[in-house]
Short mmCIF file of C-alpha atoms in Angstrom, two decimals:
data_model
loop_
_atom_site.label_atom_id
_atom_site.label_comp_id
_atom_site.label_asym_id
_atom_site.label_seq_id
_atom_site.Cartn_x
_atom_site.Cartn_y
_atom_site.Cartn_z
CA MET A 1 -0.01 0.04 -0.04
CA ILE A 2 2.68 2.46 0.97
CA ALA A 3 4.80 1.52 -2.02
CA CYS A 4 1.83 2.23 -4.31
CA LEU A 5 1.25 5.65 -2.78
CA ARG A 6 4.95 6.42 -3.08
CA GLN A 7 4.97 5.31 -6.73
CA SER A 8 1.92 7.47 -7.58
CA GLY A 9 3.67 10.43 -5.97
CA ILE A 10 6.77 9.83 -7.93
CA ARG A 11 4.83 9.58 -11.17
CA SER A 12 2.90 12.85 -10.45
CA LEU A 13 6.26 14.58 -9.83
CA ILE A 14 7.59 13.25 -13.19
CA ARG A 15 4.45 14.63 -14.97
CA GLU A 16 4.82 18.05 -13.22
CA ARG A 17 8.47 18.28 -14.38
CA GLN A 18 7.51 17.30 -17.86
CA ARG A 19 4.74 19.94 -17.92
CA GLU A 20 7.28 22.61 -16.76
CA GLY A 21 9.79 21.55 -19.42
CA ILE A 22 7.14 21.87 -22.14
CA ALA A 23 6.00 25.22 -20.87
CA LEU A 24 9.62 26.47 -20.87
CA ALA A 25 10.17 25.21 -24.41
CA LYS A 26 6.99 26.98 -25.62
CA ALA A 27 8.12 30.17 -23.84
CA LYS A 28 11.38 30.08 -25.62
CA GLY A 29 9.60 29.75 -28.84
CA THR A 30 10.68 26.16 -29.37
CA VAL A 31 7.78 24.10 -30.80
CA TYR A 32 7.10 21.01 -28.61
CA LYS A 33 6.25 18.21 -31.05
CA GLY A 34 6.59 15.26 -28.73
CA ARG A 35 8.30 12.02 -29.58
CA LYS A 36 9.50 11.47 -33.09
CA PRO A 37 7.68 8.73 -35.14
CA ALA A 38 9.36 5.36 -35.08
CA LEU A 39 8.90 4.87 -38.82
CA ASN A 40 8.96 7.25 -41.82
CA ALA A 41 6.13 7.41 -44.37
CA GLU A 42 7.83 4.98 -46.76
CA ARG A 43 8.32 2.35 -44.04
CA ILE A 44 4.75 2.80 -42.85
CA ALA A 45 3.51 2.08 -46.37
CA GLN A 46 5.69 -1.09 -46.55
CA LEU A 47 4.38 -2.18 -43.16
CA ARG A 48 0.72 -1.69 -44.10
CA GLU A 49 1.28 -3.49 -47.42
CA GLN A 50 2.74 -6.49 -45.79
CA ALA A 51 0.08 -6.54 -43.01
CA ALA A 52 -2.70 -6.47 -45.63
CA ALA A 53 -0.92 -9.38 -47.36
CA GLY A 54 -1.42 -11.37 -44.20
CA ALA A 55 2.15 -11.38 -42.77
CA ASN A 56 2.55 -12.44 -39.17
CA ARG A 57 2.21 -9.40 -37.00
CA THR A 58 4.81 -10.37 -34.41
CA LYS A 59 7.43 -11.01 -37.12
CA LEU A 60 6.61 -7.69 -38.79
CA ALA A 61 7.12 -5.81 -35.55
CA LYS A 62 10.51 -7.49 -35.10
CA GLU A 63 11.48 -6.83 -38.64
CA PHE A 64 10.58 -3.11 -38.38
CA GLY A 65 12.06 -2.80 -34.90
CA ILE A 66 8.84 -1.64 -33.21
CA SER A 67 6.50 -3.14 -30.68
CA ARG A 68 3.39 -4.95 -31.64
CA GLU A 69 1.32 -2.23 -30.14
CA THR A 70 3.04 0.35 -32.26
CA LEU A 71 2.52 -1.83 -35.32
CA TYR A 72 -1.27 -1.99 -34.58
CA GLN A 73 -1.30 1.87 -34.26
CA TYR A 74 0.28 2.22 -37.69
CA ILE A 75 -1.99 -0.26 -39.46
CA ARG A 76 -5.27 1.18 -38.00
#
């Protein structure tokens, strides 16, 4: 129980620091775009083509160096 409370406190501290960093970047004029995409447009097209052809999703994810969840986000 105590560990859970401590963990949630740590997580909220991390989020607070992240929000502060984003606000500072915006104040400087730096555009905050978030994390860069794992694949470029060409690789996404290849991924979608192979997925539509019925390729194994787990093997595709390994081949493209992404997680299965990321793979599913791209083929949605």
